[in-house]
XYZ file of C-alpha atoms in Angstrom:
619
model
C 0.000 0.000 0.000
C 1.252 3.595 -1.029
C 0.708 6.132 1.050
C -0.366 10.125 -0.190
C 2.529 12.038 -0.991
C 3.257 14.372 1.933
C 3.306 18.313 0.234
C 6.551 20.032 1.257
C 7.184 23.988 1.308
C 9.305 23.318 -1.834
C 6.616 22.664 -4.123
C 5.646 25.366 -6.102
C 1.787 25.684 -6.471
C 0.855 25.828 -10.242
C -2.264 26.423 -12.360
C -1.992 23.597 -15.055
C 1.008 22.138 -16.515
C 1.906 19.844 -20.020
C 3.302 17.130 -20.155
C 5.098 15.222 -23.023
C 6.523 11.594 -22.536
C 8.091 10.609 -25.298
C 9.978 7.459 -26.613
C 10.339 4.227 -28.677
C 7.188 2.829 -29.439
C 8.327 -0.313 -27.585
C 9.130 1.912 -24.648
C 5.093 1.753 -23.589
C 4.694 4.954 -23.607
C 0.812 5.378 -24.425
C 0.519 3.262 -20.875
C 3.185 5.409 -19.378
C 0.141 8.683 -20.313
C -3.035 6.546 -19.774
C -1.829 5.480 -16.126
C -0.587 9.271 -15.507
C -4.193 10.493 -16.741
C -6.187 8.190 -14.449
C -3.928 9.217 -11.652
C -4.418 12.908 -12.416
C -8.206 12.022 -12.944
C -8.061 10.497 -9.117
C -6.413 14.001 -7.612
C -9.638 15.652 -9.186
C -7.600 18.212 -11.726
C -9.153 18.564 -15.169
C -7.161 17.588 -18.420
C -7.168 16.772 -21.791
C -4.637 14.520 -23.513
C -3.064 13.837 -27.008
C -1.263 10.536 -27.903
C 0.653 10.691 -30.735
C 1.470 7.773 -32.494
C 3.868 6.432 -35.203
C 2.665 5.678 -38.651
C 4.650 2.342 -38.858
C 3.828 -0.579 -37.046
C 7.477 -1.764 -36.003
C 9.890 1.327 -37.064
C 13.688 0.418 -36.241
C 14.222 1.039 -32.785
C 15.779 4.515 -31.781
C 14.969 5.515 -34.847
C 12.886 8.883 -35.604
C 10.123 7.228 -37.424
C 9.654 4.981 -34.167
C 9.020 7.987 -32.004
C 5.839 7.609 -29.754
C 4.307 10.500 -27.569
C 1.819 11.251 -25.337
C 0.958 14.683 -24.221
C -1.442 15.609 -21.457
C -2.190 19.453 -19.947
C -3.780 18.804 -16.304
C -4.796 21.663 -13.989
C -7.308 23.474 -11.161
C -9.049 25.606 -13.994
C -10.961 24.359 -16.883
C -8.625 22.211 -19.237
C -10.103 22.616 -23.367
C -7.109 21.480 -24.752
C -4.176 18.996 -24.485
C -1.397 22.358 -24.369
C 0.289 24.640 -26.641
C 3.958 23.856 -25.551
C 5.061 21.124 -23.226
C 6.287 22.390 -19.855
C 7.904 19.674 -19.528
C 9.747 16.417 -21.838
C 10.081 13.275 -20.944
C 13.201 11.876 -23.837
C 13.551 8.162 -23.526
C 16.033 7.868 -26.245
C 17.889 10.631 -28.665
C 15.369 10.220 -31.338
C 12.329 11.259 -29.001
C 14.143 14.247 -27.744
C 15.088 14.763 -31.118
C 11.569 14.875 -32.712
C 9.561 16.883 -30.121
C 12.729 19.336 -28.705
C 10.578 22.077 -30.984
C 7.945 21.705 -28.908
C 8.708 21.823 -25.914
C 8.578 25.685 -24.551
C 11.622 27.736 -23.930
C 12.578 27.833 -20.111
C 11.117 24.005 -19.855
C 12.294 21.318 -18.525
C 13.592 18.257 -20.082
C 14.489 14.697 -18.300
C 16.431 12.192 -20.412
C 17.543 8.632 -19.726
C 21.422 9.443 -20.381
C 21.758 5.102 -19.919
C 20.315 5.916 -23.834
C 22.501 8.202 -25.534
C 25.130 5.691 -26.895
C 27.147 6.001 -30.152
C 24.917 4.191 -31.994
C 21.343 5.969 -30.916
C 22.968 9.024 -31.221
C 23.655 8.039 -35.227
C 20.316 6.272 -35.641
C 18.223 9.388 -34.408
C 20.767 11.422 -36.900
C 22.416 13.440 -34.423
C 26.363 14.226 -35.118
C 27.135 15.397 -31.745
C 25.511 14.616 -27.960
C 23.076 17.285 -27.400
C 23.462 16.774 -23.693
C 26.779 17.644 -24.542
C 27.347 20.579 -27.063
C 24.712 23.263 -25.804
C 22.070 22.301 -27.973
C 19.627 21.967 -24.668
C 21.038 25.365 -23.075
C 18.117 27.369 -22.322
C 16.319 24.625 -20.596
C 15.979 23.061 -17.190
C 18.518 19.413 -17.828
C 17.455 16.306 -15.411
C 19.819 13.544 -16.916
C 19.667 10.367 -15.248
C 21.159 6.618 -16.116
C 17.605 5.285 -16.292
C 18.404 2.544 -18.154
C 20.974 1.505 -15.680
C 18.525 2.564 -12.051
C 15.625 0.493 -13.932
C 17.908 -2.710 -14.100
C 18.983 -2.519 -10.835
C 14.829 -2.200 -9.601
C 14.217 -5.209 -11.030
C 17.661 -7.428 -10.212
C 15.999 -9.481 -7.813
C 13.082 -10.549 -10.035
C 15.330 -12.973 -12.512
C 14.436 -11.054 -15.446
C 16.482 -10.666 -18.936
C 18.467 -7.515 -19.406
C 15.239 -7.326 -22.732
C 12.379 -7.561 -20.022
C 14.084 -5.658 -17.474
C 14.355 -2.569 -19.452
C 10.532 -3.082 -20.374
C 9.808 -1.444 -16.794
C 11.839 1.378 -17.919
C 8.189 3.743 -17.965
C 7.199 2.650 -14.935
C 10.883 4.308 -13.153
C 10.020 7.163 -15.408
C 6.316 7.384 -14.237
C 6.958 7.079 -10.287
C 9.843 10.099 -11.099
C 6.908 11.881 -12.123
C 4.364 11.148 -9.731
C 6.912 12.535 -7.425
C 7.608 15.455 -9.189
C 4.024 16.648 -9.029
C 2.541 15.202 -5.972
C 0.666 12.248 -7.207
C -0.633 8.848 -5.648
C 0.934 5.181 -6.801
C -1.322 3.530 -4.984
C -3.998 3.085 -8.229
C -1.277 2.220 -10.398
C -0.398 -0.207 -8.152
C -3.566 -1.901 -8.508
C -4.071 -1.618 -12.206
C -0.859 -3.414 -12.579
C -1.436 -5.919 -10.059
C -4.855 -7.034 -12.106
C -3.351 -6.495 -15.295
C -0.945 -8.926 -14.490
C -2.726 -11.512 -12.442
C -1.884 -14.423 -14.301
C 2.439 -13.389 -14.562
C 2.867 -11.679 -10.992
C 6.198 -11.419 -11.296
C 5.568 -9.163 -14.222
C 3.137 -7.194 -11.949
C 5.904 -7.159 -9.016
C 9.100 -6.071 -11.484
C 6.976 -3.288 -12.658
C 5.868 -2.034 -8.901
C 9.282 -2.566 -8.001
C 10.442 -0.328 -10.780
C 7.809 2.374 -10.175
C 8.566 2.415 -6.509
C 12.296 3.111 -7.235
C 11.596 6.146 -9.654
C 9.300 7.315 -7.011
C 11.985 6.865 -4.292
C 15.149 8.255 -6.406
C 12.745 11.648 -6.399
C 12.227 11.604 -2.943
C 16.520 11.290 -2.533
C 17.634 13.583 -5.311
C 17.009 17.450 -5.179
C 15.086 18.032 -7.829
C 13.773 21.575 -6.593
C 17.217 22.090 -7.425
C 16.623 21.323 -11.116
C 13.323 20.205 -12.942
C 11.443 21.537 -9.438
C 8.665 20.025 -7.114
C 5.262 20.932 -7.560
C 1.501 20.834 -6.102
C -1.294 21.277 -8.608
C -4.694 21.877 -6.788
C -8.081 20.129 -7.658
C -9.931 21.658 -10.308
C -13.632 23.006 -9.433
C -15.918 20.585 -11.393
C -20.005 19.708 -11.311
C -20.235 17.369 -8.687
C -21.055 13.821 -9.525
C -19.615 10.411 -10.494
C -16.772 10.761 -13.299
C -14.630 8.447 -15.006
C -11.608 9.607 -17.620
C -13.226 8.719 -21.794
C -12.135 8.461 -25.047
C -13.862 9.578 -27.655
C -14.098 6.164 -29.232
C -15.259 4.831 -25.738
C -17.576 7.859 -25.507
C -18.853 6.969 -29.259
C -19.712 3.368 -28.843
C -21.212 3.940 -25.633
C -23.227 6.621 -26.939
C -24.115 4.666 -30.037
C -25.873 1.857 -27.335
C -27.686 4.231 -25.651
C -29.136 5.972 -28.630
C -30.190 2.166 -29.466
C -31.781 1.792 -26.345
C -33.238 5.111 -26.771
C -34.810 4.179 -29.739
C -36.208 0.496 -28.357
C -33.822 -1.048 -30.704
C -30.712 -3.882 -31.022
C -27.524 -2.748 -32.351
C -25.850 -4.461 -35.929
C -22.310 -3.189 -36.397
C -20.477 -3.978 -39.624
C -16.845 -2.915 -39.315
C -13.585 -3.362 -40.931
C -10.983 -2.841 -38.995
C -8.695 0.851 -39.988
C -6.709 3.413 -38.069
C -7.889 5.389 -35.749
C -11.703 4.029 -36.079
C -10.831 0.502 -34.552
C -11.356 1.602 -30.761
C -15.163 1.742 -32.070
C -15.330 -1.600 -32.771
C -13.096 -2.986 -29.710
C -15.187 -1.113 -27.704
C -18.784 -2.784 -28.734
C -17.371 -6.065 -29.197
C -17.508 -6.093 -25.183
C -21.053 -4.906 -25.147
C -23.177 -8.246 -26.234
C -25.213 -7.815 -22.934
C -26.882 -4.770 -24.567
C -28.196 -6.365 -27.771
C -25.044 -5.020 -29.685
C -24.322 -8.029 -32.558
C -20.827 -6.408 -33.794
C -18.652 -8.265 -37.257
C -15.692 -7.887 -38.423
C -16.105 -8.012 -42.253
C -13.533 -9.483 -44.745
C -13.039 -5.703 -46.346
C -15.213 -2.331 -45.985
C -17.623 -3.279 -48.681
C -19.029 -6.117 -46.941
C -19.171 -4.188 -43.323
C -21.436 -1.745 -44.870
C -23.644 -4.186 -46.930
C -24.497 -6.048 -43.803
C -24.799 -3.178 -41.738
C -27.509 -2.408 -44.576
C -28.649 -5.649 -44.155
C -28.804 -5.099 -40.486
C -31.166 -2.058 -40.971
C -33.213 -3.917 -43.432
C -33.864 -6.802 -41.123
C -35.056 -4.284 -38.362
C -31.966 -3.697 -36.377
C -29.905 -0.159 -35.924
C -27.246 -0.630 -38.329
C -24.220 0.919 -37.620
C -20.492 0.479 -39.470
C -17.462 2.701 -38.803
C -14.295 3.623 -40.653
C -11.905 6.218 -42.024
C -11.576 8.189 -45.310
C -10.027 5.753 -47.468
C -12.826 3.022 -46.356
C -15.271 5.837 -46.225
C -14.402 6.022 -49.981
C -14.729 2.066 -50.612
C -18.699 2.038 -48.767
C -19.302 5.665 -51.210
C -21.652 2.627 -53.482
C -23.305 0.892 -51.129
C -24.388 4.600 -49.061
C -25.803 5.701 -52.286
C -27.902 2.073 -51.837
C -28.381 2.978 -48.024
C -30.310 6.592 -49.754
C -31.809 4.895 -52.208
C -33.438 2.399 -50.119
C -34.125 4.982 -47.547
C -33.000 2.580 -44.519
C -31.498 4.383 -41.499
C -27.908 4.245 -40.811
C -25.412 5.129 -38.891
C -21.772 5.655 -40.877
C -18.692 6.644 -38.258
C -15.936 8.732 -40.099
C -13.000 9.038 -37.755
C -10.908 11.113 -39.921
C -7.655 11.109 -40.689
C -4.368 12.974 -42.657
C -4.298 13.197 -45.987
C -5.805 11.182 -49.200
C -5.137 7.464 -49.799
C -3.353 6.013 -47.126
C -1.635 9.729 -46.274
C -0.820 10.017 -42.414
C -2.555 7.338 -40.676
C -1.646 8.092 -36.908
C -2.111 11.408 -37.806
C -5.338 13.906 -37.478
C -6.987 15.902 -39.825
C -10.981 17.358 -40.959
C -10.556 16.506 -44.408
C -13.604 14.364 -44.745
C -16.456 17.488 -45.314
C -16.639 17.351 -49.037
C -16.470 13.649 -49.163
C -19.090 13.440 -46.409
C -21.479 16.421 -47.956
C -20.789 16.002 -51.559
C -19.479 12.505 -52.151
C -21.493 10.278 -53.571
C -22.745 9.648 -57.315
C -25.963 11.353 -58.287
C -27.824 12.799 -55.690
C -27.668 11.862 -52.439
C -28.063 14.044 -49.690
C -27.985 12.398 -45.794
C -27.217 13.943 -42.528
C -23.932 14.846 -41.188
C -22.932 15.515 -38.170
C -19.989 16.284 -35.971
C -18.696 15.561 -32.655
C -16.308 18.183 -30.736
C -14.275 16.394 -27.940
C -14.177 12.670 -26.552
C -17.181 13.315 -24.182
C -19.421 15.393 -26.713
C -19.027 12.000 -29.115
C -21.967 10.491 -26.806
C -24.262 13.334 -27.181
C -23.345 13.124 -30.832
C -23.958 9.522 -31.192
C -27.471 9.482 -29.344
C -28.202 12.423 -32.067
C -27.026 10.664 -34.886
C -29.625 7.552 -33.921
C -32.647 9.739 -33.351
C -32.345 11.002 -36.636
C -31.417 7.972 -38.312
C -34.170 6.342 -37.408
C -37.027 9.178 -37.475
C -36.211 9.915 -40.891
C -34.916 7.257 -42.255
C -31.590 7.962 -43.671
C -28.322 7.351 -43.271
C -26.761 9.303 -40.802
C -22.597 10.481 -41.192
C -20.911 11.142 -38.182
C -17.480 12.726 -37.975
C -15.178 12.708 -35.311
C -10.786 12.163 -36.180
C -8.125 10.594 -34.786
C -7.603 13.459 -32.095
C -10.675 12.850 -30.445
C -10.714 9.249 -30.873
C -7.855 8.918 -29.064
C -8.027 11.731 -26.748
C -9.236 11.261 -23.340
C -10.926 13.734 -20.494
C -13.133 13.943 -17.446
C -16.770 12.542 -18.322
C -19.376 13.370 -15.270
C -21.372 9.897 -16.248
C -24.963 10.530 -17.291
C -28.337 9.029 -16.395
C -30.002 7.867 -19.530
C -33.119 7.516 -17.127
C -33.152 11.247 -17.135
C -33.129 10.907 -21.638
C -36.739 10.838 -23.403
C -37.062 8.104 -25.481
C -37.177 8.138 -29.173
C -38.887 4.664 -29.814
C -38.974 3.695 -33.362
C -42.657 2.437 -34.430
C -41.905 -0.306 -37.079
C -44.600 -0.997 -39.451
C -46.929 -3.560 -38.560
C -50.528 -3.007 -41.072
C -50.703 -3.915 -43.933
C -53.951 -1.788 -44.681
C -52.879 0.993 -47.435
C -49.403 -0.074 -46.537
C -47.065 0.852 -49.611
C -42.841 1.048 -49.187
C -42.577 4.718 -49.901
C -45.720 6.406 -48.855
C -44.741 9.351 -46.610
C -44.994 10.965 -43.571
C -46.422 14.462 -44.013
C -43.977 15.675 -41.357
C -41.090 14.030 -41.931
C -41.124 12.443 -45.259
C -39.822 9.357 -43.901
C -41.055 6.549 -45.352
C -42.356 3.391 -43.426
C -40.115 0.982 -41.507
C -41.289 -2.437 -42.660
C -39.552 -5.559 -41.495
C -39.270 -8.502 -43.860
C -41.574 -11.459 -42.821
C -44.249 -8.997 -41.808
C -47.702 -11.017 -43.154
C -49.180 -8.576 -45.673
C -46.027 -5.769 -46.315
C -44.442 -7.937 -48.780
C -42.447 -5.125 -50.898
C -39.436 -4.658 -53.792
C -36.736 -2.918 -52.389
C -33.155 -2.084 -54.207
C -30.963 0.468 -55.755
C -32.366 0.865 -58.530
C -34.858 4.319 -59.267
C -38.886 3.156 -57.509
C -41.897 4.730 -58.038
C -43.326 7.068 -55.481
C -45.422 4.877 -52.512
C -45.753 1.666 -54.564
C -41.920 1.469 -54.536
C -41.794 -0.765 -58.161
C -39.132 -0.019 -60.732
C -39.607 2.818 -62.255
C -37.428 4.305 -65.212
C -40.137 7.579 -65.567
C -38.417 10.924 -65.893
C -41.043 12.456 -64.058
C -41.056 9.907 -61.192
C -37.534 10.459 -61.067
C -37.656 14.061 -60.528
C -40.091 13.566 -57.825
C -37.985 10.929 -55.728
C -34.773 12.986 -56.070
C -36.609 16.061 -54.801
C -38.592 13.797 -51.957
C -34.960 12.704 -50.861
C -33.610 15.898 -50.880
C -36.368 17.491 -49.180
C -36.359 15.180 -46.244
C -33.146 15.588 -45.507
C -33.054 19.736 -45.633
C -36.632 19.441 -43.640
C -34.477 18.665 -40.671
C -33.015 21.968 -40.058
C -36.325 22.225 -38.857
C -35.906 19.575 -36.173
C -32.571 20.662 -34.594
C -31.545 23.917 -32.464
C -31.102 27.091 -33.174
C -27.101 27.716 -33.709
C -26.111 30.262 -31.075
C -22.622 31.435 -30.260
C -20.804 29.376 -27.366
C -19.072 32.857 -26.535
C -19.669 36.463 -27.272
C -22.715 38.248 -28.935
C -25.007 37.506 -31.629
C -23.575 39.637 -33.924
C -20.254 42.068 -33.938
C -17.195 42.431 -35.207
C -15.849 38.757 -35.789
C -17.070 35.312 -35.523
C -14.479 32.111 -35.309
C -16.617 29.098 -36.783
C -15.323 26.447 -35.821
C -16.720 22.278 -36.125
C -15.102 19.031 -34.794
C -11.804 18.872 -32.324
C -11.089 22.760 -33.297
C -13.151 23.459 -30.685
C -10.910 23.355 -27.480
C -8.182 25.579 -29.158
C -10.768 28.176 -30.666
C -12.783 28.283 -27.377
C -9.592 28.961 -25.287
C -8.439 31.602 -27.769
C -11.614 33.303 -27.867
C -12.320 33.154 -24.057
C -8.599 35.134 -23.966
C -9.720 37.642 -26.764
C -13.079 38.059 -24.634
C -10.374 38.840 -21.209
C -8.678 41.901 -23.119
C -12.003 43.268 -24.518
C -11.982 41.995 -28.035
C -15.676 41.893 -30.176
C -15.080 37.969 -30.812
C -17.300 35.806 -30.916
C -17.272 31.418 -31.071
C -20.029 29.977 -33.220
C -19.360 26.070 -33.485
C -21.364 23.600 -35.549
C -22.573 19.887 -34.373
C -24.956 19.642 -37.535
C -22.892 20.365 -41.000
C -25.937 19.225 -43.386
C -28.244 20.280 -42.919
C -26.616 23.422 -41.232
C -29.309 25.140 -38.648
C -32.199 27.065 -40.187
C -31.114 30.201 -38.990
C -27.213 30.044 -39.135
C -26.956 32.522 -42.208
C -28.744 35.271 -40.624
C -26.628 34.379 -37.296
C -23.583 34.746 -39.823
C -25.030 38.144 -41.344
C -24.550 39.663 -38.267
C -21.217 39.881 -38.055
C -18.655 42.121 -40.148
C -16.280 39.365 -40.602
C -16.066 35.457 -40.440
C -12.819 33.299 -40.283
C -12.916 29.364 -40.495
C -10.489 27.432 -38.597
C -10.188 23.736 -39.888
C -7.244 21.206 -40.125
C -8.175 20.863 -44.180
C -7.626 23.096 -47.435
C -10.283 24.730 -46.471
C -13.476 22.684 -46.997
C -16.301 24.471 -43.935
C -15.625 27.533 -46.034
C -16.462 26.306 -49.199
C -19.728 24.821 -47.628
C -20.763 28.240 -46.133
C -19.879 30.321 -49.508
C -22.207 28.475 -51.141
C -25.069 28.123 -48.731
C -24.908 31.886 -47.631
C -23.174 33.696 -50.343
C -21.048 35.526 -47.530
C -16.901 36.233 -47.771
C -15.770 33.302 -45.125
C -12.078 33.721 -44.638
C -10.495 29.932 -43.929
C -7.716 29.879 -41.287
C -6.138 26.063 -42.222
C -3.951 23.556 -40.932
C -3.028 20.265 -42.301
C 0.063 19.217 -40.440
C -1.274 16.375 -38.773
C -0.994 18.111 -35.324
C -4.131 19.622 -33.771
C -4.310 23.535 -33.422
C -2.463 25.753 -30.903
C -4.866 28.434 -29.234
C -1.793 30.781 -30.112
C -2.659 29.993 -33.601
C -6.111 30.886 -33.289
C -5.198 33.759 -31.160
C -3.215 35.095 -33.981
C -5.656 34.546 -36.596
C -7.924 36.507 -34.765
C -5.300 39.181 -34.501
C -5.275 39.255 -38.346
C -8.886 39.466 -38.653
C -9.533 42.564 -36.404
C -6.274 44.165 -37.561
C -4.767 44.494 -34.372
């Protein structure tokens, strides 16, 4: 049992402070951040996190393309984003302090295990000097320490190779930390102890190794270099939390939308960076109805979603661009047919196979716009890990009252992101039950509702709603083949219709900071919206006319977002794309919508934002 660390007068009292621990990606890094986060979680500060993957499965070790991160800004105020620049680095090897030394802020501190910074992983990152050595790290606060070496020593008495040994190396690193800033082992103790059941001695080398980088704080004076400090609890809504993902957050919220709705869950999925968590996550969730396969390739995962939908289930498949390309067919069938279903997009870098660790919002057009013929359906978009619940619940009301296939966007940021979720009561949610058609008196496929236009829900085997259903053009009600030009205008109209008739069926868009109307609005959809809010919340502070308009629903957009837009004298667009939201509100509003764009795989700084707003008002 660990006890509470004990806060001493030379701790230094801070607001928030980021975090970057950095290494191989054997080095176990993304555990290293996940068990610091749930810690942090437990002392009650807010945060927000960024892990930051390599593109390559196996990279050479100590190599720069092998270089995995995780970044996580923790504090007593109100945490939007996962930090501008690190306050702190965490180097494991030459090539992590090589790739994310530029990011790290001027005046911060670095700690390095100088066991690493041999010959050889000197060459392999590409350095031709030691920067511990020849004043590249002058400026900054220097904690070298043999961790290789003080990790093998932890875990002498455990038998292990000199290979498994050095696997506990994040563990030293993380109880040097939890020193550092006041934190509790005594969860991580736990999780490791059930991780490990079944290999205690795994379990035991690790605690041992944790318990030494905790105790070779406690001996060393680090207020003498990196510093000690106490970061207070952070004033939040009381009530039960628990840290999320966004993909957690997703799935769950896709279940409860289900339930919502009185219905089971079919998910389709193929399996594609970063929309996997989606499906790892419902796989688990049987005991709710949720039926989840893993397809042979993305075609199939959306035809039996379809299928799914058809058969009087929710169906529901997930993927990224490039798959999002592959199912572009069988959505236009999903329209056609007028099924509902729900199509996760978590987006990432670039066309074709482009970054695939990396995020970006470079899915609009293809979500909006790409599709042969016709085919309007619903987009929407979530803004952080916890708002992908609320998003999901949306996306299955309106999926099933209307029928349609339902887009909904979220990226590899907030997929993989994680934050304080204060756990909600669905008891407290109104139900959106789904009425499935059950008489066959007048019954026809594609008669309407005068409200909604949706057409009736009718499960196959139903005595007396026996029907023809495809993707090829139907006649209006009777649902038959129909090659008519006439009919044809009528159905492409119907389906269009439907879909814009739901601006009528959403909120008003209103700004989530400053005045209707003014000088400037930032508009802003998707994981812009910690940076911009942050940024604009400053602006607000030294008397700026700013204002922060974000967007959940992209198609349709709210009914009255272009006279909201009117109002202002200008309009700037931040968006990790070329800039696509811009494009989208040219042509809907005919207004001058300046973009503000980023596509460098790395989320938004609020300086960035700060500075575009600078522009903007001519300051």
């Amino acid at each position: 049992m660990t006890k509470p660390v004990e806060m001493s007068d030379q701790r230094i009292a801070v607001p928030s402070v980021v975090i970057r621990f950095a290494g191989d990606s054997g080095d176990g890094i993304q555990i290293t951040g996940s068990r610091f986060t749930d810690t942090t979680a437990l002392a009650g500060n807010d945060l927000a996190t960024f892990p930051d993957f390599p593109a390559e499965i196996r990279a050479p070790v100590g190599t720069t393309f092998g270089v995995s991160a995780f970044q996580i800004n923790f504090g007593a105020r109100r945490i939007e984003t996962h930090g501008d620049d690190p306050d702190v680095l965490v180097a494991l090897n030459p090539a992590a302090l090589k790739v994310n030394l530029e990011r790290l802020r001027k005046g911060g501190s670095i700690i390095v295990d100088k066991g690493a910074f041999s010959t050889r992983n000197l060459q392999k990152a590409g350095y031709e000097a030691d920067p511990l050595e020849d004043g590249t790290l002058s400026g900054y606060k220097i904690l070298e320490i043999d961790i290789t070496k003080l990790v093998l020593e932890s875990v002498k008495e455990f038998g292990l190779s000199k290979k498994d040994g050095l696997r506990c190396k994040n563990f030293w690193v993380l109880g040097l930390v939890y020193w550092i800033y006041g934190r509790n082992r005594e969860d991580t103790v736990h999780w490791l102890k059930e991780k490990f059941a079944k290999r205690p001695e795994i379990a035991d080398a690790n605690i041992a190794a944790l318990n030494a980088g905790h105790v070779y704080g406690e001996a060393a004076e680090l207020s003498d270099s990196v510093g000690l400090f106490s970061v207070n609890p952070a004033e939040m809504q009381p009530g039960l939390y628990r840290t999320v993902t966004g993909g957690e957050a997703l799935a769950w919220g896709l279940v409860a939308g289900a339930e919502l709705a009185g219905l089971d869950i079919y998910f389709g999925s193929y399996p594609i960076t970063p929309a996997s968590p989606v499906l790892h996550t419902l796989a688990k969730m049987k005991q709710f109805g949720v039926k989840t396969f893993q397809a042979e390739d993305e075609i199939a995962a959306i035809c039996s979603a379809i299928g799914g939908s058809y058969a009087g289930a929710l169906g529901i498949t997930s993927s990224s661009g490039p798959g999002i390309a592959l199912k572009g067919e069988a959505i236009g069938l999903a329209i056609s047919t007028e099924l509902p279903l729900v199509i996760v997009n978590s987006q990432r870098a670039g066309p074709s196979t482009g970054l695939p660790t990396k995020t970006e919002q470079s899915d609009l057009y293809q979500s909006v716009y790409g599709r042969n013929g016709d085919a309007p359906l619903v987009v929407l978009a979530a803004h952080g890990p916890s708002d992908c619940f609320e998003v999901a619940i949306e996306a299955c009301r309106l999926a099933t009252k209307y029928m349609t296939p339902v887009m909904l966007l979220t990226d590899g940021y907030i997929g993989n992101a994680a934050e304080p979720w204060l756990i909600p009561s669905i008891a407290d949610r109104k139900p959106f039950t789904v009425q499935q058609e059950t008489n066959p008196e007048g019954f026809a496929p594609f008669n309407r509702d005068p409200e909604t236009l949706a057409r009736p829900w009718a499960i196959p085997g139903t005595p007396g709603l026996e029907h023809r259903i495809g993707g090829i053009e139907k006649a209006d009600g009777s649902g038959h083949i129909s090659y008519e030009p006439a009919n044809h205008q009528i159905m492409t109209d119907m389906r269009r219709n439907k879909i814009l008739g739901i601006a009528n069926d959403i909120p008003e868009q209103k700004p989530e900071q400053g005045n209707e109307g003014g000088k400037l609005a930032v508009v802003g959809w998707g994981s812009t919206y910690g940076p911009i809010s942050r940024a604009v919340s400053n602006k607000l502070v030294q008397g700026d006319d700013v204002a922060h308009i974000h967007l959940t629903h992209l198609w349709p957009l709210p009914a009255n977002l272009g006279e909201l837009l009117s109002g202002y004298d200008k309009v700037i667009v931040p968006e990790m794309n070329d800039g696509q939201l811009k494009t989208v509100l040219r042509d809907q509003y005919l207004i001058d919508v300046q973009p503000v764009t980023k596509v460098t795989g790395q989320p938004f700084k609020i300086t960035e934002i700060e500075d575009a707003i600078d522009s903007a008002l001519e300051k």
